Coordinates of C-alpha atoms and ligand atoms in Angstrom, one line a residue:
X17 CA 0.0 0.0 0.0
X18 CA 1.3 3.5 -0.6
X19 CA 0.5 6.4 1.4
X20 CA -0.1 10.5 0.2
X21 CA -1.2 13.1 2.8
X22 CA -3.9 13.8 0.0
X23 CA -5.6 11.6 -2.5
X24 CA -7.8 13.8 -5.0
X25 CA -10.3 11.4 -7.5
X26 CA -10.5 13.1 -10.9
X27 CA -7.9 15.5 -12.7
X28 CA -10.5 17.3 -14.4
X29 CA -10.3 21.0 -13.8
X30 CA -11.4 21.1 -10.2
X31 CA -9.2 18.3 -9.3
X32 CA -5.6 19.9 -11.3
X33 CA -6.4 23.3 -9.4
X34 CA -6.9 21.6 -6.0
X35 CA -3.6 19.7 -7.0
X36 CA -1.6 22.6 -7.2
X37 CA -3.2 24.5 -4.6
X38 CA -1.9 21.5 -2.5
X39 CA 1.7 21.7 -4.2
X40 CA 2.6 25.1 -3.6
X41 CA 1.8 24.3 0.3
X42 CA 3.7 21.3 -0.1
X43 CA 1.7 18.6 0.4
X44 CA 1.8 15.2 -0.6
X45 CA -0.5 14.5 -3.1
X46 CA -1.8 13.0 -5.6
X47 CA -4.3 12.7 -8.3
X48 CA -6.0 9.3 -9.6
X49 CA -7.9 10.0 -13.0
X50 CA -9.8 7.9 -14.8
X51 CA -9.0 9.3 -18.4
X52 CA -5.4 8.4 -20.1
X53 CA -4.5 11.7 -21.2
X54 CA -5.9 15.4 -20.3
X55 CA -8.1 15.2 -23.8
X56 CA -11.7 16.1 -23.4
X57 CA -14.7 14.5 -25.5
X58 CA -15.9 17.7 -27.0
X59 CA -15.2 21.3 -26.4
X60 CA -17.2 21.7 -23.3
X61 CA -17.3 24.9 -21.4
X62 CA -16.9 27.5 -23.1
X63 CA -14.9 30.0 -21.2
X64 CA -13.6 31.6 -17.9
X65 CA -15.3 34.5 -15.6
X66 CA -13.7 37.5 -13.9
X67 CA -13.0 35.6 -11.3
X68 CA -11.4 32.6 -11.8
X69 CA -9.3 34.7 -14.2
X70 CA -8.4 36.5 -11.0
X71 CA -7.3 33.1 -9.0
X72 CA -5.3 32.5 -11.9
X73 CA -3.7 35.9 -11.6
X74 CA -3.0 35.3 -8.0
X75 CA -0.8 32.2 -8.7
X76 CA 0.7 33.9 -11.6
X77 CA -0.3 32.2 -14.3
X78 CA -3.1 33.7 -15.9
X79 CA -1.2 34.7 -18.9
X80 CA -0.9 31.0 -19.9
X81 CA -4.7 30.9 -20.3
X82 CA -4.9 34.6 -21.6
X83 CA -2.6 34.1 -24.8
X84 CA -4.8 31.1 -25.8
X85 CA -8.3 32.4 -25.6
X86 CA -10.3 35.7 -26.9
X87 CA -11.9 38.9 -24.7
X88 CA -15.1 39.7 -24.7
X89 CA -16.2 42.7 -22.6
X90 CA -19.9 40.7 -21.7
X91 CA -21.5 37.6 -20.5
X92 CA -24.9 36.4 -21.3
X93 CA -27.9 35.8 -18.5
X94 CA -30.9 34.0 -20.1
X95 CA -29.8 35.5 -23.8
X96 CA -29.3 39.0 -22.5
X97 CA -25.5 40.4 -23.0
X98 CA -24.5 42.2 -20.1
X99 CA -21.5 44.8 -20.2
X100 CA -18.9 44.6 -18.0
X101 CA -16.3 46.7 -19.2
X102 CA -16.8 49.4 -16.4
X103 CA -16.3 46.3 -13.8
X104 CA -13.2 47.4 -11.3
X105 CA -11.0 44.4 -12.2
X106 CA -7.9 43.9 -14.2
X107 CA -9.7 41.2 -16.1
X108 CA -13.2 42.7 -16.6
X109 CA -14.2 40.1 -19.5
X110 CA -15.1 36.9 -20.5
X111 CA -12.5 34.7 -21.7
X112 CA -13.6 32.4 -24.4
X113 CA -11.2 29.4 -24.0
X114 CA -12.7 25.7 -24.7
X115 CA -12.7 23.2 -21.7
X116 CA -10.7 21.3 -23.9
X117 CA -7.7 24.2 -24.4
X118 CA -7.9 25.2 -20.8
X119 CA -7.3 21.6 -19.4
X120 CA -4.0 20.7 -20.4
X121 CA -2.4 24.3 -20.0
X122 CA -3.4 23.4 -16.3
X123 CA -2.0 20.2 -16.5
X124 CA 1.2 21.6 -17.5
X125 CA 1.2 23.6 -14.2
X126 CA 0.5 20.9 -11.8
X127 CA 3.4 19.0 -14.0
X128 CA 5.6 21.7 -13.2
X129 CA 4.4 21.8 -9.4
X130 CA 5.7 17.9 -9.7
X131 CA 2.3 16.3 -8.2
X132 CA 2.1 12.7 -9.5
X133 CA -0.9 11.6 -11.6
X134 CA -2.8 8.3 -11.8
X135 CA -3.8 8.4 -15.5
X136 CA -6.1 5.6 -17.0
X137 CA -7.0 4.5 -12.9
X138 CA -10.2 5.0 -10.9
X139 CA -10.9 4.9 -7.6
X140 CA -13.3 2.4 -7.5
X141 CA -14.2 2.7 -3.3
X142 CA -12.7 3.7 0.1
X143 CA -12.9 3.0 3.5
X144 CA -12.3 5.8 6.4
X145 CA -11.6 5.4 9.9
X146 CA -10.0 7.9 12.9
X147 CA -6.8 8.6 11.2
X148 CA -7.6 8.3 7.6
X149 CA -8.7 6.7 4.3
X150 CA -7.8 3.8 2.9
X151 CA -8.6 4.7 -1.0
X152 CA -8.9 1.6 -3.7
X153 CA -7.5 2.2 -6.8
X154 CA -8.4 0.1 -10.1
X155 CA -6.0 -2.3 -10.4
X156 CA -5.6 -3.6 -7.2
X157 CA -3.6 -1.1 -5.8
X158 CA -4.7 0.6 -2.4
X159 CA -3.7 4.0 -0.8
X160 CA -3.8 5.5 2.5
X161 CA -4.3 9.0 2.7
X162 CA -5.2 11.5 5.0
X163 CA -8.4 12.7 3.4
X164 CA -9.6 12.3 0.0
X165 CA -11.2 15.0 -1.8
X166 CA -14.2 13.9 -4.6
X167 CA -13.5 16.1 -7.9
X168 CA -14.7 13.0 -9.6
X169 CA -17.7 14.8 -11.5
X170 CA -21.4 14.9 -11.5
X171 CA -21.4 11.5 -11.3
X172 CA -19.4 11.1 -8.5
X173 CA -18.7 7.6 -6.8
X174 CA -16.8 9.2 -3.8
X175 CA -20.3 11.4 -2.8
X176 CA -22.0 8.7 -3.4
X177 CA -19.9 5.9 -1.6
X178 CA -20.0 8.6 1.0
X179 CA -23.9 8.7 1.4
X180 CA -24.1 12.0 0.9
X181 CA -27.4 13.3 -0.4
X182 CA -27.1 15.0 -4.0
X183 CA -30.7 17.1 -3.7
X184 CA -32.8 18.9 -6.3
X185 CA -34.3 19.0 -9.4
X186 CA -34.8 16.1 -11.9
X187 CA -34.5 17.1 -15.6
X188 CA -37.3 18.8 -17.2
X189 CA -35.4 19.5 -20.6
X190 CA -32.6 17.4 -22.3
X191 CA -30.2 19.0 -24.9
X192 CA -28.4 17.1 -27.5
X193 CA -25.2 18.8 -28.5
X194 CA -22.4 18.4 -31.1
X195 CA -19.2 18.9 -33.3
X196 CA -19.7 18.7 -36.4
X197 CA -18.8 19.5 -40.4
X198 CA -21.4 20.6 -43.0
X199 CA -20.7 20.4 -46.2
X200 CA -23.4 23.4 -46.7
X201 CA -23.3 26.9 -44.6
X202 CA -26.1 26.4 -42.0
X203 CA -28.4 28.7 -40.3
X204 CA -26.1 30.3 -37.5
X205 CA -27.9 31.7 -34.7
X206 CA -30.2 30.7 -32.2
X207 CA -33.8 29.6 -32.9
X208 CA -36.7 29.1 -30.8
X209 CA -40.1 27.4 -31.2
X210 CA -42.5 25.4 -29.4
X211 CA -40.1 22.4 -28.1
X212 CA -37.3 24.9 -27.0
X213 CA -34.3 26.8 -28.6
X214 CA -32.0 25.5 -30.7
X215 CA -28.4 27.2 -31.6
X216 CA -25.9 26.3 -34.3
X217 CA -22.6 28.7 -33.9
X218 CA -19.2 28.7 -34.6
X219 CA -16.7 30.9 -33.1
X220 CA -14.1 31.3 -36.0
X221 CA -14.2 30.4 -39.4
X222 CA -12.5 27.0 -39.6
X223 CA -13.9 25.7 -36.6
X224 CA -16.5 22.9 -36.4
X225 CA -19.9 24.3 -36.1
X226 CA -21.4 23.1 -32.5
X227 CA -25.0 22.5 -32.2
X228 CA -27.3 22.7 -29.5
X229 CA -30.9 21.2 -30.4
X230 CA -33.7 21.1 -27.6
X231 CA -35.1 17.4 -27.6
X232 CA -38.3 16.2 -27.8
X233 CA -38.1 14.4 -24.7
X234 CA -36.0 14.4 -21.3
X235 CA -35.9 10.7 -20.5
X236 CA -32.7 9.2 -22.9
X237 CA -30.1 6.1 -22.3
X238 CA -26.5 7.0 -23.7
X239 CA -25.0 9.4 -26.0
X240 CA -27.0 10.3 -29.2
X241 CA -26.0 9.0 -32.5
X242 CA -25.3 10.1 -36.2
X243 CA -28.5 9.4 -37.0
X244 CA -30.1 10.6 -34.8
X245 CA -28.3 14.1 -34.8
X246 CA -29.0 14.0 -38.5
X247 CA -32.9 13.5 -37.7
X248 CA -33.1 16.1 -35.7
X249 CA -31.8 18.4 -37.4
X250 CA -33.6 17.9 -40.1
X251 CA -37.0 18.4 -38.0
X252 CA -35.5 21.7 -37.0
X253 CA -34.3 22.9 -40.0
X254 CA -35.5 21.0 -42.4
X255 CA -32.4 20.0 -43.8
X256 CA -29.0 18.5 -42.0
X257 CA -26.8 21.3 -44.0
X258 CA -24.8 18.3 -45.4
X259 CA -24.0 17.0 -42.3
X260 CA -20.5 14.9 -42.9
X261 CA -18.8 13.8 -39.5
X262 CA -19.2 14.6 -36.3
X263 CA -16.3 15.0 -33.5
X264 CA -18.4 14.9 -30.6
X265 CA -22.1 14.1 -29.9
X266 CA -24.0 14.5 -26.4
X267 CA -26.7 15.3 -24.4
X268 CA -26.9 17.4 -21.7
X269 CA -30.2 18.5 -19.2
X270 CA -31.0 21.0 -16.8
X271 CA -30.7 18.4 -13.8
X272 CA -29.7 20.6 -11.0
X273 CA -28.7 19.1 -7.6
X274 CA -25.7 19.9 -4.9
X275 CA -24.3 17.7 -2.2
X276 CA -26.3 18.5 1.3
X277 CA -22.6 18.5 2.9
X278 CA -19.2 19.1 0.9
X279 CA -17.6 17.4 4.0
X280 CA -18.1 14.2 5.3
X281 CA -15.3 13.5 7.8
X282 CA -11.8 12.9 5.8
X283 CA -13.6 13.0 2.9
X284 CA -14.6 16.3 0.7
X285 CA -16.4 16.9 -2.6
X286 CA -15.9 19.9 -4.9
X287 CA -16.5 21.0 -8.8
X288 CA -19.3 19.0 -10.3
X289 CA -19.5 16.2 -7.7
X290 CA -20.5 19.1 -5.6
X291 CA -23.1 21.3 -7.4
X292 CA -24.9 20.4 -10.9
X293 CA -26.3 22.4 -13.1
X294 CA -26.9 23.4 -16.8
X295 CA -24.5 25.6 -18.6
X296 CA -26.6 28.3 -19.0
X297 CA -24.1 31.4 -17.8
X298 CA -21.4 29.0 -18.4
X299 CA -21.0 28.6 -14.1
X300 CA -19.9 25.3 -13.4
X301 CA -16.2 24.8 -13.9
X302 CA -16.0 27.9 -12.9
X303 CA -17.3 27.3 -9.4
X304 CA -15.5 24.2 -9.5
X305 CA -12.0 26.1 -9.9
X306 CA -13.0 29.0 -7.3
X307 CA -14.1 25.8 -4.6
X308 CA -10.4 24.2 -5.2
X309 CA -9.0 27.5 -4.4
X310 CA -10.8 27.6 -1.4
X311 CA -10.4 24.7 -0.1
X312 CA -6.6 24.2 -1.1
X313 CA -5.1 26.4 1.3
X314 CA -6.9 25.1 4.5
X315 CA -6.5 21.2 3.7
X316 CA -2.9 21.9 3.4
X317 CA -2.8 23.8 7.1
X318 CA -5.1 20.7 8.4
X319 CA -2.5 18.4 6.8
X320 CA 0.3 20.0 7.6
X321 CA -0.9 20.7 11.2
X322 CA -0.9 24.6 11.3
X323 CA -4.7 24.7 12.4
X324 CA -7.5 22.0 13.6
X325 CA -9.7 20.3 11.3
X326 CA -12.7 22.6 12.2
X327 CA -10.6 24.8 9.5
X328 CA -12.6 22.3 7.0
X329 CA -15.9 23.2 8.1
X330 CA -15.4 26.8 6.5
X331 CA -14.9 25.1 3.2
X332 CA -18.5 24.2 3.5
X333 CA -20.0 27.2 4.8
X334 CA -18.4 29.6 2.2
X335 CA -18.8 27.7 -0.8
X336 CA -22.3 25.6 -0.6
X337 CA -24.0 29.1 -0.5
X338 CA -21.8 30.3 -3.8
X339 CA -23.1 26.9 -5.4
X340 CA -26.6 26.8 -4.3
X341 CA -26.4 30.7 -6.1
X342 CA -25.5 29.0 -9.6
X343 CA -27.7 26.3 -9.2
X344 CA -30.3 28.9 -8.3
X345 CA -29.5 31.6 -11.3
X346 CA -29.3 29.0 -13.8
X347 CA -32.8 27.6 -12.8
X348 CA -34.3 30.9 -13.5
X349 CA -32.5 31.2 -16.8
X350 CA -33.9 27.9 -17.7
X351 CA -37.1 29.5 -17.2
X352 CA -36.8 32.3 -18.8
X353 CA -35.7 30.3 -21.6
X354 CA -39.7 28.7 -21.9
X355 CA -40.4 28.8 -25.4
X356 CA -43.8 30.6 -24.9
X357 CA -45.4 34.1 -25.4
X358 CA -45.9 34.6 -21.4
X359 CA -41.9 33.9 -21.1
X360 CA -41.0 36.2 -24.1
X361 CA -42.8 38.8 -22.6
X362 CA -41.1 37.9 -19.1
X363 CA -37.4 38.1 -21.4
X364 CA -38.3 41.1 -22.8
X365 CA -39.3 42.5 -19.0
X366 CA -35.9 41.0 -18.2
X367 CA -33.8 42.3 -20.5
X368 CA -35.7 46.3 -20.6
X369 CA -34.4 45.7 -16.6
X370 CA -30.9 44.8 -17.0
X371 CA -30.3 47.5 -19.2
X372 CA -30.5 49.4 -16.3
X373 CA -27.3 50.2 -14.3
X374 CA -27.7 48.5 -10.8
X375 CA -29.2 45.5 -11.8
X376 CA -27.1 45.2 -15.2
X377 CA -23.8 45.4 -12.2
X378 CA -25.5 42.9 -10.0
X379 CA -26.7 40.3 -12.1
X380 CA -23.2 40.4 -13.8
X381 CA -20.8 40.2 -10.9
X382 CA -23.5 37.3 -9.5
X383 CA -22.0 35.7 -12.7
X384 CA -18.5 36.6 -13.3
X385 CA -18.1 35.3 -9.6
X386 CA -17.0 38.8 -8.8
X387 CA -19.8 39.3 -5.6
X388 CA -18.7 36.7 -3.7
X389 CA -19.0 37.7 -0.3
X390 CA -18.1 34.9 2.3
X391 CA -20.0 35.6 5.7
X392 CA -17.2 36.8 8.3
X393 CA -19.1 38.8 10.2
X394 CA -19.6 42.8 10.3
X395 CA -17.2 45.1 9.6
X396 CA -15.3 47.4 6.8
X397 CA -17.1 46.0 3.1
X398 CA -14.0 44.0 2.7
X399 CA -14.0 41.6 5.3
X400 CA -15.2 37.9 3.1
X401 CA -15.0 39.8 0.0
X402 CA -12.0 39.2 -2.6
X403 CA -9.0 41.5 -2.5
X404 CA -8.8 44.0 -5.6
X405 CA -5.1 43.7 -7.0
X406 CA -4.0 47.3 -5.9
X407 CA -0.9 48.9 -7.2
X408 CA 1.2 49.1 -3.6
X409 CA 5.0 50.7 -3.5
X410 CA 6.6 48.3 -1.1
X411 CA 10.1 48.5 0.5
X412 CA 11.2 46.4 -3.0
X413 CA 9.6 48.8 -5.4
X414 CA 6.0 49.0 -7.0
X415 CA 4.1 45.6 -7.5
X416 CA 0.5 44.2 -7.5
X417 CA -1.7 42.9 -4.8
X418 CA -1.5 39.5 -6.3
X419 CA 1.5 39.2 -6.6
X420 CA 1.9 38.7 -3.5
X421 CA -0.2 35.9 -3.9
X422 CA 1.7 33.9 -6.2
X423 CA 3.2 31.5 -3.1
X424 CA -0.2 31.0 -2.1
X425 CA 0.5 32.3 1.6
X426 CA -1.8 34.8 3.7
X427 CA -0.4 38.3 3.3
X428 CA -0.6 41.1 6.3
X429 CA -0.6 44.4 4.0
X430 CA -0.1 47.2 6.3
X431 CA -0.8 50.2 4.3
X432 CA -0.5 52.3 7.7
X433 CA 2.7 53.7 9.7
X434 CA 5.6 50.9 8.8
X435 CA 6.0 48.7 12.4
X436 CA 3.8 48.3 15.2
X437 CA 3.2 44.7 14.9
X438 CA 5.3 41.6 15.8
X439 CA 4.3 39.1 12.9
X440 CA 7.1 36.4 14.3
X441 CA 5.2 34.0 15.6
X442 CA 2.9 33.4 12.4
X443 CA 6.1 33.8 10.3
X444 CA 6.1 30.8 8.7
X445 CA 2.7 31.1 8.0
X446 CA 1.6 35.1 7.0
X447 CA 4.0 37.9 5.4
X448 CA 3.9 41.2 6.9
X449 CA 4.4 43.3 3.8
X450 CA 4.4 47.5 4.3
X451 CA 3.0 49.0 1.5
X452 CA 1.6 52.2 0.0
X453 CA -1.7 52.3 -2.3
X454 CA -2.3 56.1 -3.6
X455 CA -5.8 55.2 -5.6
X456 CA -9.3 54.9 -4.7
X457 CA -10.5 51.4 -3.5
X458 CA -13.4 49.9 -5.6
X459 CA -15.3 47.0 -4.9
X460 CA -17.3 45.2 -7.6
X461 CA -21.1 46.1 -6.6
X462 CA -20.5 47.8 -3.3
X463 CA -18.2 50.9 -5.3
X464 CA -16.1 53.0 -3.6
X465 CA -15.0 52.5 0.0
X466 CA -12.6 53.9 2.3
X467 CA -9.3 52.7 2.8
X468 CA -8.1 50.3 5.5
X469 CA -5.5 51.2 7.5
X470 CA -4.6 47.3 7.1
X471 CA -6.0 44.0 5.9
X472 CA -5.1 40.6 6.3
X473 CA -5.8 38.4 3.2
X474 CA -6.0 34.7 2.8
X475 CA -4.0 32.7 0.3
X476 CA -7.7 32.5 -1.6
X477 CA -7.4 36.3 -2.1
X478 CA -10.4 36.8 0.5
X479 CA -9.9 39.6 3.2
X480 CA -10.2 38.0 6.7
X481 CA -9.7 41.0 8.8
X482 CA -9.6 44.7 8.5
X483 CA -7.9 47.1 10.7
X484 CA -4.7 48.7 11.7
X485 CA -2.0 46.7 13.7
X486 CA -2.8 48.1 17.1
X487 CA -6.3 46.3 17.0
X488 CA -6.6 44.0 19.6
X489 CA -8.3 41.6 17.4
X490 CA -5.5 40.7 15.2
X491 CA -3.5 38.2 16.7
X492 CA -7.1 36.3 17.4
X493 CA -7.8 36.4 13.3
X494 CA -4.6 35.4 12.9
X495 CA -4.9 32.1 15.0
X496 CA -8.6 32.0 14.0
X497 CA -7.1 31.5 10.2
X498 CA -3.4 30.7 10.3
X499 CA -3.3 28.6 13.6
X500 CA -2.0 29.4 17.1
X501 CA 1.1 31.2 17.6
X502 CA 4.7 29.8 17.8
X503 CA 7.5 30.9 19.8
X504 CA 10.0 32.9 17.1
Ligands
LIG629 C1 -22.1 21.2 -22.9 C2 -21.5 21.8 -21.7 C3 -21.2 23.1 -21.7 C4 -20.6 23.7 -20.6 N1 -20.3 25.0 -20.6 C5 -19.7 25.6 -19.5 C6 -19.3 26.9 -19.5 O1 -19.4 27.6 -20.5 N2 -18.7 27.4 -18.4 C7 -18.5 26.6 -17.3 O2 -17.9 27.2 -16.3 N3 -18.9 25.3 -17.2 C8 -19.5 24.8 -18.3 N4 -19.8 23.5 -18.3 C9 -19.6 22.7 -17.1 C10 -18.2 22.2 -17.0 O3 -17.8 21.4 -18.1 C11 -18.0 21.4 -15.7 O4 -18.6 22.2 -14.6 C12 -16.6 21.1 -15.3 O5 -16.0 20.2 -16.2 C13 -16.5 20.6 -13.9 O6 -15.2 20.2 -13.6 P1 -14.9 19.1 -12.5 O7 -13.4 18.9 -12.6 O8 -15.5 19.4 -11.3 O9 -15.6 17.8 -13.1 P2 -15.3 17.0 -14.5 O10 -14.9 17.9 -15.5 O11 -16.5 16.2 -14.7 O12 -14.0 16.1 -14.1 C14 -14.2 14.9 -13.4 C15 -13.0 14.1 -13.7 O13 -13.0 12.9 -12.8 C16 -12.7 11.8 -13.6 N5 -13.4 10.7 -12.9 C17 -14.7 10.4 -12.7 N6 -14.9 9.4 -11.9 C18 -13.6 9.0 -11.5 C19 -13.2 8.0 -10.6 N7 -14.0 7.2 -9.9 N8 -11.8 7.9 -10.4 C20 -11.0 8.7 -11.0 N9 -11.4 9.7 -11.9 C21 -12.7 9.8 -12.1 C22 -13.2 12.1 -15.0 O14 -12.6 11.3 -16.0 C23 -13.0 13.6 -15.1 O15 -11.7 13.8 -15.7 C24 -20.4 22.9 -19.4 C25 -20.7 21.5 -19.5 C26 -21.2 21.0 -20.6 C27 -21.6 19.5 -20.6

């Protein structure tokens, strides 16, 4: 039997960003994934939201993912395109970049970070007890790990092994969707009628064309076939276009459901085995990333000893409320989608409201993941809310907010009087970093707020306390979040 501090099922994009969240604390771990390589069937989702762009800035590598994919200053809610140019963020777009491109650029990372990876292996069932999991691993090979975390997918064996409810919403709708090549131009656009919308785009020339076709009925065993993509189409449209091959067929259904508990002892679930959804706002592996961000960094204190395992239950408390948003956004968009007069006319009341300022802003950042406001308590705006990457002038010249970040440690930024505070015995754990900001602070939403005197920000990027270094309440968040003092 081997042993890792960490056994993560799945290397799909949840399961590489937990990965190297992991690495960069160094912890042992390692990933056990079913597929042989990173290739996915299809394109998939479609692109990546402010946020998660941000994470990606905070480790340093979002350039990797910005070079391969396209801008676009808007994202969509229920068809409506919603601006977000004026959003206060370095990356205040939607970057279109396939599932399938933004997988293996990941992959590359957590190769560089040196975590091992299962490929072509599942974990077929596990076992915990007091000290940890005994995970089984498809041919016959066993390891004992700490915890295991469940990035294994909607269809996840470790939630369900676990006995964790998965509550909701059965389908109402089923979607079959596609890669394909036409020998003719077809009809690009979207097109509704009675059974639903249907959508064939392409977003450059060269490119398959993908097709999204509303079925006629929600119950379905398997993947569609040539046949019967070509059938349907021709019921649409009338015609297939010439259909010739297809890369990828699928279905897909508005099925929405999310694990009652993301923790079940030394177990954890996260991404898709967590939360499921349509892709309507194009949420999921979003969420997914931003919950292995989240998580990373307090595993790796659990594991590595730093705090007590109650660190865990914030994983759930922050981030089932952030899922059970998407699940709930996308459920009205799937309503608003309703093929019928009454549902136009509730679109067009939609859409004459979002052109609107303050719901335009809110509905938006709801989306981008740029309102995410983990409950902390009361206080300055920032405390639970991500931390904008200033420009600072520190002792080592001018630099951003996140690049402080890159390490993955908690930063003290004490944009105050230099000194005052005796950071030794969390050393190890928090930098104190002196700094001086000279611009307005802006918060997604919220807008302008006044300046902290200091804040103390998690390896996540969220701001866990706000103050100046003479508050008596600082060394308790610091042992609240970075574990008890230690003699220097
Ligand atoms: C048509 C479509 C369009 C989408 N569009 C968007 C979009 O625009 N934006 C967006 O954010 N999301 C979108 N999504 C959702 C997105 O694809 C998922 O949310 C995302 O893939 C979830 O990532 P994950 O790592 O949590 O799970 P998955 O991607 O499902 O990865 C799970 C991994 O676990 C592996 N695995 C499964 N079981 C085991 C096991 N027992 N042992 C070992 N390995 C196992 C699988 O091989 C897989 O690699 C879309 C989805 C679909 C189907």
């Amino acid at each position: 039997m081997t042993e890792h501090a960490v056994v993560i099922a799945g290397g799909g994009p949840t399961g590489l960003m937990l990965a190297g969240e992991l690495a960069l604390a160094g912890v042992d771990v390692v990933i056990v994934e079913r597929r042989a390589n990173q290739d996915v069937d299809g394109s998939r989702a479609g692109g990546l939201h402010s946020r998660t762009i941000e994470v990606l800035d905070q480790r340093g590598i979002a350039e990797r993912f910005l070079s391969a994919g396209k801008e676009h200053p808007a994202v969509g809610f229920a068809g409506t395109v919603l601006d977000i140019s004026d959003f206060p963020t370095r990356h205040n777009y939607l970057l279109a970049l396939w599932q399938s491109q933004f997988e293996p650029i990941l992959a590359d990372w957590v190769d560089e970070l040196g975590v091992p990876i299962l490929r072509g292996r599942e974990v077929v069932g596990f076992a915990q007890d007091d000290t940890g999991v005994d995970v089984e691993v498809s041919g016959d090979t066993s390891v004992r790990a700490e915890y295991l975390v469940g990035c294994d997918g909607g269809r996840s064996l470790i939630r369900k092994v676990a006995g964790i409810e998965f509550a909701g919403l059965d389908p109402s709708t089923s979607w079959m969707i596609a890669e394909v090549e036409m020998d003719e131009e077809p009809e690009l656009g979207f097109r509704r009628e009675s059974v639903g919308t249907h959508a064939l785009g392409r977003r450059e020339d060269g490119e398959p064309v993908r097709v999204v076709l509303t079925e006629q009925h929600v119950e379905h065993t398997g993947d569609p076939s040539m046949d019967e993509l070509r059938e349907a189409l021709v019921s649409v449209y009338g015609t297939d276009f010439g259909l010739r091959s297809a890369s990828w067929i699928s279905r897909f259904t508005d099925m929405t459901r999310q694990a009652a508990s993301y923790r079940h002892g030394r177990v954890l679930q996260a991404g898709d085995a967590a939360h499921l959804h349509p892709p309507q706002g194009g949420q999921g592996l979003n969420t997914g990333v931003q919950d292995a961000v989240n998580l990373g960094w307090k595993l790796a204190q659990v594991v590595n000893k730093t705090s007590p395992e109650s660190l865990l239950d914030t994983y759930h408390a922050e981030r089932h409320p952030v899922g059970a948003q998407a699940l709930h956004n996308t459920m009205a968009q799937v309503a608003l989608s309703t093929p019928d007069d009454r549902h136009q006319a509730l679109r067009d009341t939609m859409t004459d409201l979002l052109s609107m300022d303050e719901p335009r802003r809110r509905i938006a950042a709801m989306l981008s993941g740029l309102d995410i406001h983990y409950d902390l308590g009361e206080g300055h705006p920032l405390l639970g809310r991500r931390m904008p990457d200033l420009d600072v002038h520190t002792a080592d010249g001018p630099t951003r907010v996140f690049t402080l970040l890159h390490d993955a440690r908690a930063v003290l930024l004490n944009l105050g009087e230099p000194g005052g505070f005796d950071i030794s015995p969390w050393a190890n754990r928090v930098r104190l970093v002196d700094a001086r900001h000279d611009g307005v602070w802006e918060l997604p939403v919220v807008g302008e707020v006044t300046a902290p005197a200091a804040v103390l920000i998690r390896p996540d990027g969220h701001v866990a306390w706000v103050g100046d270094l003479t508050d008596p309440e600082l060394p308790q968040a610091l042992a609240t979040w970075f574990g008890a003092a230690t003699p220097a």
